[in-house]
Amino acid sequence: MSSPAASVAWSSSAPTVAIVNGSGIATGVSTGTANISATSEGKSGSATIIVGVRTPNSVTIGPYVSAKLTAVVRDPGGAIANVPVTWSSSNTVVARVAADGTVTGVFPGTAIITATAGTASGTATVTVKLGG
């Protein structure tokens, strides 16, 4: 005979940043940090999630070809926040990124471009191909 499954109550410390459904699946709403908590039979646990900057997933360019990446940062209320974004490349031999998010291909290969605003960040994969 099996015992019934215990019910779990889920909650978010910051529902303007992330919401959580009855199955424990959290969904980002805006940039920021939220603690997702679960409580069942007098026991509880939590995890911190960070909802970050959105950037495109990937772009393919050729050597000496540029593409402009953009990052939109939103405050906890969902409004666009006017905060500085810094850009970096994991491999400047393959792709370089300027302060305004313009990526330029240098040599065939792959680089991860990161946009950072405060504690939030997002990444895009840049592939540099001949004829790209």
Short mmCIF file of N, CA, C and O in Angstrom, two decimals:
data_model
loop_
_atom_site.label_atom_id
_atom_site.label_comp_id
_atom_site.label_asym_id
_atom_site.label_seq_id
_atom_site.Cartn_x
_atom_site.Cartn_y
_atom_site.Cartn_z
N MET A 1 0.84 -1.16 0.00
CA MET A 1 0.00 0.00 0.00
C MET A 1 0.89 1.24 0.00
O MET A 1 1.80 1.37 0.81
N SER A 2 0.67 2.16 -0.91
CA SER A 2 1.51 3.35 -0.98
C SER A 2 0.85 4.49 -0.22
O SER A 2 -0.37 4.60 -0.15
N SER A 3 1.70 5.35 0.34
CA SER A 3 1.18 6.50 1.07
C SER A 3 0.99 7.66 0.11
O SER A 3 1.69 7.77 -0.90
N PRO A 4 0.06 8.55 0.40
CA PRO A 4 -0.17 9.69 -0.50
C PRO A 4 1.04 10.62 -0.49
O PRO A 4 1.75 10.73 0.51
N ALA A 5 1.27 11.26 -1.61
CA ALA A 5 2.38 12.20 -1.74
C ALA A 5 2.13 13.42 -0.87
O ALA A 5 0.99 13.89 -0.76
N ALA A 6 3.17 13.90 -0.24
CA ALA A 6 3.05 15.10 0.60
C ALA A 6 2.86 16.31 -0.31
O ALA A 6 3.44 16.40 -1.39
N SER A 7 2.06 17.25 0.14
CA SER A 7 1.89 18.47 -0.64
C SER A 7 3.05 19.42 -0.37
O SER A 7 3.64 19.41 0.71
N VAL A 8 3.40 20.18 -1.37
CA VAL A 8 4.50 21.14 -1.28
C VAL A 8 3.95 22.52 -1.62
O VAL A 8 3.26 22.70 -2.61
N ALA A 9 4.26 23.49 -0.76
CA ALA A 9 3.87 24.89 -1.01
C ALA A 9 5.10 25.62 -1.54
O ALA A 9 6.16 25.60 -0.91
N TRP A 10 4.95 26.23 -2.70
CA TRP A 10 6.04 26.96 -3.35
C TRP A 10 5.78 28.45 -3.24
O TRP A 10 4.64 28.90 -3.34
N SER A 11 6.87 29.25 -3.11
CA SER A 11 6.71 30.70 -3.08
C SER A 11 7.97 31.37 -3.61
O SER A 11 9.05 30.79 -3.65
N SER A 12 7.79 32.63 -4.02
CA SER A 12 8.89 33.47 -4.50
C SER A 12 8.99 34.68 -3.60
O SER A 12 7.97 35.30 -3.26
N SER A 13 10.21 35.03 -3.22
CA SER A 13 10.41 36.23 -2.40
C SER A 13 10.22 37.51 -3.19
O SER A 13 10.04 38.58 -2.61
N ALA A 14 10.28 37.41 -4.51
CA ALA A 14 10.17 38.60 -5.38
C ALA A 14 9.38 38.25 -6.63
O ALA A 14 9.95 38.01 -7.69
N PRO A 15 8.03 38.20 -6.53
CA PRO A 15 7.23 37.81 -7.70
C PRO A 15 7.33 38.77 -8.88
O PRO A 15 6.96 38.40 -9.99
N THR A 16 7.87 39.98 -8.69
CA THR A 16 8.10 40.87 -9.84
C THR A 16 9.35 40.44 -10.61
O THR A 16 9.55 40.87 -11.73
N VAL A 17 10.19 39.58 -9.99
CA VAL A 17 11.40 39.09 -10.64
C VAL A 17 11.19 37.67 -11.17
O VAL A 17 11.54 37.36 -12.31
N ALA A 18 10.61 36.79 -10.33
CA ALA A 18 10.38 35.40 -10.73
C ALA A 18 9.13 34.88 -10.02
O ALA A 18 8.90 35.17 -8.85
N ILE A 19 8.35 34.11 -10.75
CA ILE A 19 7.17 33.46 -10.18
C ILE A 19 7.43 31.95 -10.18
O ILE A 19 8.28 31.46 -10.91
N VAL A 20 6.71 31.24 -9.33
CA VAL A 20 6.87 29.79 -9.26
C VAL A 20 5.48 29.15 -9.23
O VAL A 20 4.59 29.64 -8.53
N ASN A 21 5.30 28.09 -10.01
CA ASN A 21 3.98 27.45 -10.04
C ASN A 21 3.90 26.32 -9.01
O ASN A 21 4.86 26.04 -8.29
N GLY A 22 2.77 25.67 -8.93
CA GLY A 22 2.53 24.62 -7.96
C GLY A 22 3.41 23.40 -8.14
O GLY A 22 3.53 22.57 -7.23
N SER A 23 4.05 23.26 -9.29
CA SER A 23 4.97 22.14 -9.53
C SER A 23 6.41 22.51 -9.23
O SER A 23 7.31 21.70 -9.41
N GLY A 24 6.65 23.77 -8.83
CA GLY A 24 8.00 24.21 -8.51
C GLY A 24 8.80 24.73 -9.68
O GLY A 24 10.00 24.94 -9.57
N ILE A 25 8.13 24.99 -10.80
CA ILE A 25 8.82 25.52 -11.96
C ILE A 25 8.82 27.04 -11.87
O ILE A 25 7.76 27.68 -11.84
N ALA A 26 10.04 27.63 -11.81
CA ALA A 26 10.19 29.08 -11.70
C ALA A 26 10.33 29.69 -13.09
O ALA A 26 10.98 29.12 -13.96
N THR A 27 9.73 30.87 -13.27
CA THR A 27 9.79 31.60 -14.53
C THR A 27 10.24 33.01 -14.25
O THR A 27 9.67 33.70 -13.40
N GLY A 28 11.29 33.46 -14.97
CA GLY A 28 11.77 34.83 -14.83
C GLY A 28 10.77 35.82 -15.39
O GLY A 28 10.18 35.58 -16.44
N VAL A 29 10.58 36.91 -14.68
CA VAL A 29 9.65 37.97 -15.11
C VAL A 29 10.43 39.22 -15.48
O VAL A 29 10.13 39.88 -16.46
N SER A 30 11.45 39.57 -14.69
CA SER A 30 12.28 40.74 -14.96
C SER A 30 13.65 40.52 -14.32
O SER A 30 13.84 39.59 -13.54
N THR A 31 14.59 41.39 -14.64
CA THR A 31 15.94 41.27 -14.13
C THR A 31 15.97 41.45 -12.61
O THR A 31 15.33 42.34 -12.08
N GLY A 32 16.71 40.60 -11.94
CA GLY A 32 16.86 40.71 -10.50
C GLY A 32 17.14 39.37 -9.86
O GLY A 32 17.46 38.39 -10.54
N THR A 33 16.99 39.32 -8.54
CA THR A 33 17.25 38.11 -7.76
C THR A 33 16.02 37.76 -6.95
O THR A 33 15.36 38.65 -6.41
N ALA A 34 15.71 36.48 -6.87
CA ALA A 34 14.57 36.02 -6.08
C ALA A 34 14.94 34.71 -5.39
O ALA A 34 15.72 33.91 -5.93
N ASN A 35 14.40 34.50 -4.20
CA ASN A 35 14.54 33.22 -3.51
C ASN A 35 13.28 32.42 -3.75
O ASN A 35 12.17 32.90 -3.49
N ILE A 36 13.43 31.19 -4.24
CA ILE A 36 12.32 30.29 -4.45
C ILE A 36 12.33 29.31 -3.28
O ILE A 36 13.34 28.65 -3.03
N SER A 37 11.21 29.23 -2.56
CA SER A 37 11.14 28.39 -1.36
C SER A 37 10.09 27.30 -1.53
O SER A 37 9.07 27.50 -2.18
N ALA A 38 10.37 26.16 -0.89
CA ALA A 38 9.42 25.04 -0.85
C ALA A 38 9.24 24.64 0.61
O ALA A 38 10.22 24.57 1.36
N THR A 39 7.98 24.39 0.99
CA THR A 39 7.68 23.94 2.35
C THR A 39 6.76 22.75 2.27
O THR A 39 5.77 22.76 1.53
N SER A 40 7.10 21.70 3.05
CA SER A 40 6.29 20.50 3.09
C SER A 40 6.49 19.81 4.43
O SER A 40 7.64 19.60 4.86
N GLU A 41 5.41 19.47 5.07
CA GLU A 41 5.42 18.72 6.33
C GLU A 41 6.40 19.31 7.35
O GLU A 41 7.19 18.61 7.97
N GLY A 42 6.37 20.65 7.49
CA GLY A 42 7.19 21.32 8.48
C GLY A 42 8.64 21.52 8.10
O GLY A 42 9.41 22.07 8.87
N LYS A 43 9.03 21.10 6.94
CA LYS A 43 10.41 21.28 6.47
C LYS A 43 10.39 22.24 5.29
O LYS A 43 9.42 22.31 4.54
N SER A 44 11.49 23.01 5.15
CA SER A 44 11.55 23.96 4.04
C SER A 44 12.95 24.03 3.48
O SER A 44 13.93 23.65 4.12
N GLY A 45 13.03 24.52 2.28
CA GLY A 45 14.30 24.75 1.60
C GLY A 45 14.12 25.85 0.59
O GLY A 45 12.99 26.19 0.22
N SER A 46 15.22 26.45 0.17
CA SER A 46 15.11 27.52 -0.81
C SER A 46 16.33 27.54 -1.70
O SER A 46 17.37 26.96 -1.38
N ALA A 47 16.18 28.20 -2.82
CA ALA A 47 17.27 28.40 -3.77
C ALA A 47 17.15 29.81 -4.30
O ALA A 47 16.05 30.34 -4.49
N THR A 48 18.29 30.43 -4.54
CA THR A 48 18.32 31.78 -5.11
C THR A 48 18.48 31.66 -6.61
O THR A 48 19.34 30.91 -7.09
N ILE A 49 17.66 32.40 -7.35
CA ILE A 49 17.82 32.45 -8.81
C ILE A 49 18.07 33.89 -9.21
O ILE A 49 17.60 34.83 -8.56
N ILE A 50 18.83 34.06 -10.27
CA ILE A 50 19.11 35.38 -10.81
C ILE A 50 18.54 35.41 -12.21
O ILE A 50 18.86 34.56 -13.04
N VAL A 51 17.70 36.40 -12.47
CA VAL A 51 17.15 36.60 -13.80
C VAL A 51 17.98 37.69 -14.44
O VAL A 51 18.12 38.79 -13.89
N GLY A 52 18.60 37.37 -15.57
CA GLY A 52 19.60 38.27 -16.14
C GLY A 52 19.22 38.94 -17.43
O GLY A 52 18.09 38.91 -17.89
N VAL A 53 20.24 39.53 -18.01
CA VAL A 53 20.15 40.30 -19.24
C VAL A 53 19.91 39.34 -20.41
O VAL A 53 20.51 38.28 -20.47
N ARG A 54 19.06 39.73 -21.33
CA ARG A 54 18.81 38.91 -22.51
C ARG A 54 19.70 39.38 -23.65
O ARG A 54 19.80 40.56 -23.92
N THR A 55 20.32 38.45 -24.30
CA THR A 55 21.10 38.72 -25.51
C THR A 55 20.72 37.64 -26.52
O THR A 55 20.18 36.61 -26.15
N PRO A 56 21.03 37.86 -27.78
CA PRO A 56 20.71 36.79 -28.74
C PRO A 56 21.52 35.54 -28.40
O PRO A 56 22.61 35.63 -27.83
N ASN A 57 20.99 34.40 -28.76
CA ASN A 57 21.67 33.14 -28.45
C ASN A 57 22.95 32.94 -29.25
O ASN A 57 23.92 32.44 -28.73
N SER A 58 22.91 33.32 -30.52
CA SER A 58 24.10 33.10 -31.34
C SER A 58 24.07 33.97 -32.58
O SER A 58 23.02 34.43 -33.02
N VAL A 59 25.26 34.19 -33.13
CA VAL A 59 25.42 34.92 -34.38
C VAL A 59 26.63 34.35 -35.09
O VAL A 59 27.60 33.93 -34.45
N THR A 60 26.55 34.29 -36.42
CA THR A 60 27.69 33.83 -37.22
C THR A 60 28.12 34.97 -38.13
O THR A 60 27.28 35.58 -38.81
N ILE A 61 29.41 35.28 -38.08
CA ILE A 61 29.97 36.35 -38.90
C ILE A 61 31.28 35.87 -39.50
O ILE A 61 31.79 34.81 -39.14
N GLY A 62 31.82 36.65 -40.42
CA GLY A 62 33.11 36.34 -41.02
C GLY A 62 34.20 37.19 -40.39
O GLY A 62 33.92 38.14 -39.67
N PRO A 63 35.46 36.84 -40.67
CA PRO A 63 36.55 37.69 -40.20
C PRO A 63 36.40 39.11 -40.75
O PRO A 63 35.99 39.30 -41.90
N TYR A 64 36.65 40.10 -39.92
CA TYR A 64 36.55 41.53 -40.26
C TYR A 64 35.12 41.97 -40.55
O TYR A 64 34.91 43.03 -41.10
N VAL A 65 34.15 41.15 -40.15
CA VAL A 65 32.74 41.51 -40.27
C VAL A 65 32.22 41.78 -38.87
O VAL A 65 32.60 41.10 -37.91
N SER A 66 31.35 42.79 -38.75
CA SER A 66 30.83 43.17 -37.43
C SER A 66 29.34 42.93 -37.33
O SER A 66 28.62 42.96 -38.34
N ALA A 67 28.89 42.70 -36.12
CA ALA A 67 27.46 42.59 -35.80
C ALA A 67 27.24 43.32 -34.49
O ALA A 67 28.10 43.30 -33.60
N LYS A 68 26.11 43.98 -34.37
CA LYS A 68 25.79 44.75 -33.16
C LYS A 68 24.89 43.91 -32.26
O LYS A 68 23.82 43.47 -32.67
N LEU A 69 25.35 43.68 -31.03
CA LEU A 69 24.53 43.02 -30.02
C LEU A 69 23.94 44.09 -29.11
O LEU A 69 24.57 45.12 -28.89
N THR A 70 22.75 43.84 -28.61
CA THR A 70 22.14 44.78 -27.67
C THR A 70 21.68 44.02 -26.42
O THR A 70 21.37 42.84 -26.49
N ALA A 71 21.66 44.73 -25.32
CA ALA A 71 21.16 44.18 -24.07
C ALA A 71 20.14 45.16 -23.52
O ALA A 71 20.38 46.36 -23.49
N VAL A 72 18.98 44.65 -23.14
CA VAL A 72 17.94 45.47 -22.53
C VAL A 72 17.85 45.05 -21.08
O VAL A 72 17.59 43.89 -20.78
N VAL A 73 18.08 45.99 -20.18
CA VAL A 73 18.04 45.71 -18.75
C VAL A 73 16.74 46.29 -18.21
O VAL A 73 16.40 47.43 -18.49
N ARG A 74 16.02 45.48 -17.44
CA ARG A 74 14.75 45.93 -16.87
C ARG A 74 14.84 45.94 -15.35
O ARG A 74 15.48 45.09 -14.75
N ASP A 75 14.16 46.91 -14.73
CA ASP A 75 14.11 46.96 -13.28
C ASP A 75 13.08 45.94 -12.79
O ASP A 75 12.39 45.32 -13.58
N PRO A 76 12.98 45.73 -11.47
CA PRO A 76 12.05 44.72 -10.95
C PRO A 76 10.60 44.94 -11.37
O PRO A 76 9.82 44.00 -11.43
N GLY A 77 10.23 46.18 -11.69
CA GLY A 77 8.87 46.46 -12.14
C GLY A 77 8.67 46.20 -13.62
O GLY A 77 7.56 46.34 -14.14
N GLY A 78 9.74 45.86 -14.34
CA GLY A 78 9.64 45.58 -15.76
C GLY A 78 9.98 46.75 -16.66
O GLY A 78 10.05 46.60 -17.88
N ALA A 79 10.22 47.92 -16.08
CA ALA A 79 10.58 49.09 -16.89
C ALA A 79 12.05 48.98 -17.32
O ALA A 79 12.87 48.41 -16.60
N ILE A 80 12.34 49.54 -18.47
CA ILE A 80 13.72 49.52 -18.95
C ILE A 80 14.57 50.39 -18.02
O ILE A 80 14.23 51.53 -17.73
N ALA A 81 15.66 49.81 -17.53
CA ALA A 81 16.55 50.51 -16.60
C ALA A 81 17.72 51.10 -17.36
O ALA A 81 18.30 50.45 -18.24
N ASN A 82 18.04 52.32 -17.05
CA ASN A 82 19.17 53.00 -17.68
C ASN A 82 20.42 52.74 -16.85
O ASN A 82 20.82 53.57 -16.05
N VAL A 83 21.01 51.56 -17.03
CA VAL A 83 22.21 51.18 -16.29
C VAL A 83 23.30 50.80 -17.30
O VAL A 83 23.00 50.35 -18.40
N PRO A 84 24.54 50.99 -16.91
CA PRO A 84 25.62 50.64 -17.84
C PRO A 84 25.73 49.13 -18.06
O PRO A 84 25.52 48.35 -17.14
N VAL A 85 26.04 48.76 -19.28
CA VAL A 85 26.27 47.36 -19.65
C VAL A 85 27.71 47.26 -20.10
O VAL A 85 28.17 48.06 -20.91
N THR A 86 28.43 46.29 -19.56
CA THR A 86 29.80 46.05 -20.02
C THR A 86 29.81 44.76 -20.84
O THR A 86 29.04 43.84 -20.58
N TRP A 87 30.67 44.75 -21.84
CA TRP A 87 30.75 43.63 -22.76
C TRP A 87 32.13 43.00 -22.68
O TRP A 87 33.12 43.71 -22.51
N SER A 88 32.20 41.68 -22.85
CA SER A 88 33.50 41.00 -22.87
C SER A 88 33.43 39.79 -23.79
O SER A 88 32.36 39.26 -24.07
N SER A 89 34.60 39.38 -24.27
CA SER A 89 34.73 38.21 -25.13
C SER A 89 35.57 37.16 -24.42
O SER A 89 36.60 37.48 -23.82
N SER A 90 35.14 35.90 -24.52
CA SER A 90 35.91 34.81 -23.92
C SER A 90 37.15 34.47 -24.74
O SER A 90 38.05 33.80 -24.25
N ASN A 91 37.20 34.94 -26.00
CA ASN A 91 38.31 34.60 -26.88
C ASN A 91 38.53 35.73 -27.88
O ASN A 91 37.94 35.72 -28.96
N THR A 92 39.38 36.69 -27.53
CA THR A 92 39.60 37.85 -28.40
C THR A 92 40.40 37.51 -29.65
O THR A 92 40.48 38.33 -30.56
N VAL A 93 40.96 36.31 -29.71
CA VAL A 93 41.61 35.87 -30.95
C VAL A 93 40.55 35.60 -32.01
O VAL A 93 40.78 35.78 -33.20
N VAL A 94 39.36 35.19 -31.58
CA VAL A 94 38.26 34.85 -32.49
C VAL A 94 37.35 36.05 -32.72
O VAL A 94 37.00 36.36 -33.86
N ALA A 95 36.94 36.73 -31.66
CA ALA A 95 36.00 37.85 -31.79
C ALA A 95 36.28 38.88 -30.71
O ALA A 95 36.51 38.53 -29.55
N ARG A 96 36.23 40.14 -31.10
CA ARG A 96 36.39 41.25 -30.15
C ARG A 96 35.06 41.96 -30.05
O ARG A 96 34.29 42.02 -31.00
N VAL A 97 34.81 42.54 -28.87
CA VAL A 97 33.57 43.27 -28.67
C VAL A 97 33.90 44.65 -28.11
O VAL A 97 34.72 44.79 -27.21
N ALA A 98 33.27 45.65 -28.69
CA ALA A 98 33.46 47.04 -28.28
C ALA A 98 32.52 47.39 -27.13
O ALA A 98 31.58 46.65 -26.82
N ALA A 99 32.76 48.51 -26.51
CA ALA A 99 31.95 48.97 -25.38
C ALA A 99 30.48 49.14 -25.74
O ALA A 99 29.62 49.06 -24.86
N ASP A 100 30.16 49.34 -27.02
CA ASP A 100 28.76 49.52 -27.43
C ASP A 100 28.10 48.21 -27.87
O ASP A 100 26.98 48.19 -28.35
N GLY A 101 28.80 47.05 -27.71
CA GLY A 101 28.22 45.76 -28.07
C GLY A 101 28.49 45.33 -29.49
O GLY A 101 28.00 44.29 -29.93
N THR A 102 29.29 46.08 -30.24
CA THR A 102 29.63 45.69 -31.61
C THR A 102 30.71 44.61 -31.56
O THR A 102 31.78 44.81 -31.00
N VAL A 103 30.39 43.46 -32.15
CA VAL A 103 31.30 42.32 -32.19
C VAL A 103 31.93 42.27 -33.57
O VAL A 103 31.23 42.37 -34.58
N THR A 104 33.25 42.08 -33.61
CA THR A 104 33.97 41.98 -34.88
C THR A 104 34.71 40.65 -34.92
O THR A 104 35.45 40.31 -33.99
N GLY A 105 34.48 39.90 -36.00
CA GLY A 105 35.18 38.64 -36.20
C GLY A 105 36.64 38.88 -36.50
O GLY A 105 36.98 39.81 -37.23
N VAL A 106 37.52 38.05 -35.92
CA VAL A 106 38.95 38.19 -36.13
C VAL A 106 39.50 36.97 -36.84
O VAL A 106 40.20 37.09 -37.84
N PHE A 107 39.19 35.77 -36.32
CA PHE A 107 39.77 34.53 -36.83
C PHE A 107 38.72 33.43 -36.67
O PHE A 107 37.95 33.46 -35.70
N PRO A 108 38.64 32.47 -37.59
CA PRO A 108 37.62 31.41 -37.46
C PRO A 108 37.68 30.70 -36.11
O PRO A 108 38.75 30.38 -35.60
N GLY A 109 36.51 30.48 -35.55
CA GLY A 109 36.38 29.81 -34.26
C GLY A 109 35.12 30.27 -33.55
O GLY A 109 34.22 30.84 -34.16
N THR A 110 35.06 30.04 -32.25
CA THR A 110 33.88 30.38 -31.45
C THR A 110 34.31 31.17 -30.21
O THR A 110 35.33 30.85 -29.59
N ALA A 111 33.53 32.17 -29.87
CA ALA A 111 33.76 32.95 -28.66
C ALA A 111 32.42 33.19 -27.98
O ALA A 111 31.38 33.25 -28.64
N ILE A 112 32.44 33.30 -26.67
CA ILE A 112 31.24 33.63 -25.89
C ILE A 112 31.33 35.12 -25.55
O ILE A 112 32.31 35.56 -24.94
N ILE A 113 30.32 35.87 -25.95
CA ILE A 113 30.24 37.30 -25.63
C ILE A 113 29.31 37.44 -24.44
O ILE A 113 28.20 36.92 -24.44
N THR A 114 29.77 38.17 -23.42
CA THR A 114 28.98 38.35 -22.20
C THR A 114 28.63 39.82 -22.04
O THR A 114 29.49 40.69 -22.16
N ALA A 115 27.34 40.08 -21.77
CA ALA A 115 26.86 41.41 -21.41
C ALA A 115 26.57 41.37 -19.91
O ALA A 115 25.88 40.48 -19.44
N THR A 116 27.12 42.33 -19.17
CA THR A 116 26.94 42.36 -17.72
C THR A 116 26.39 43.72 -17.30
O THR A 116 26.88 44.76 -17.73
N ALA A 117 25.35 43.68 -16.46
CA ALA A 117 24.76 44.89 -15.88
C ALA A 117 24.58 44.61 -14.39
O ALA A 117 23.72 43.82 -14.02
N GLY A 118 25.42 45.20 -13.57
CA GLY A 118 25.36 44.91 -12.14
C GLY A 118 25.70 43.46 -11.89
O GLY A 118 26.72 42.96 -12.35
N THR A 119 24.81 42.74 -11.21
CA THR A 119 25.05 41.32 -10.94
C THR A 119 24.42 40.41 -12.00
O THR A 119 24.58 39.20 -11.93
N ALA A 120 23.70 40.99 -12.94
CA ALA A 120 23.05 40.19 -13.99
C ALA A 120 23.94 40.12 -15.22
O ALA A 120 24.66 41.06 -15.53
N SER A 121 23.86 38.99 -15.91
CA SER A 121 24.63 38.86 -17.15
C SER A 121 23.90 37.92 -18.10
O SER A 121 23.05 37.14 -17.70
N GLY A 122 24.25 38.04 -19.37
CA GLY A 122 23.72 37.16 -20.40
C GLY A 122 24.81 36.91 -21.42
O GLY A 122 25.77 37.69 -21.52
N THR A 123 24.69 35.82 -22.16
CA THR A 123 25.73 35.48 -23.12
C THR A 123 25.17 35.20 -24.50
O THR A 123 24.00 34.87 -24.65
N ALA A 124 26.03 35.35 -25.47
CA ALA A 124 25.74 34.98 -26.86
C ALA A 124 26.97 34.27 -27.41
O ALA A 124 28.10 34.64 -27.12
N THR A 125 26.72 33.25 -28.19
CA THR A 125 27.80 32.54 -28.85
C THR A 125 28.05 33.16 -30.22
O THR A 125 27.11 33.31 -31.00
N VAL A 126 29.28 33.55 -30.48
CA VAL A 126 29.66 34.12 -31.77
C VAL A 126 30.55 33.11 -32.47
O VAL A 126 31.57 32.69 -31.92
N THR A 127 30.14 32.72 -33.66
CA THR A 127 30.95 31.83 -34.49
C THR A 127 31.49 32.65 -35.65
O THR A 127 30.74 33.33 -36.34
N VAL A 128 32.79 32.60 -35.83
CA VAL A 128 33.44 33.29 -36.94
C VAL A 128 33.83 32.23 -37.95
O VAL A 128 34.52 31.26 -37.63
N LYS A 129 33.30 32.40 -39.18
CA LYS A 129 33.56 31.45 -40.26
C LYS A 129 34.07 32.20 -41.48
O LYS A 129 33.62 33.31 -41.74
N LEU A 130 34.93 31.55 -42.24
CA LEU A 130 35.30 32.12 -43.53
C LEU A 130 34.05 32.14 -44.40
O LEU A 130 33.31 31.18 -44.43
N GLY A 131 33.79 33.25 -45.02
CA GLY A 131 32.57 33.40 -45.82
C GLY A 131 31.35 33.58 -44.97
O GLY A 131 30.23 33.52 -45.45
N GLY A 132 31.51 33.81 -43.66
CA GLY A 132 30.39 33.96 -42.73
C GLY A 132 29.79 35.28 -42.88
O GLY A 132 28.76 35.69 -42.66
#
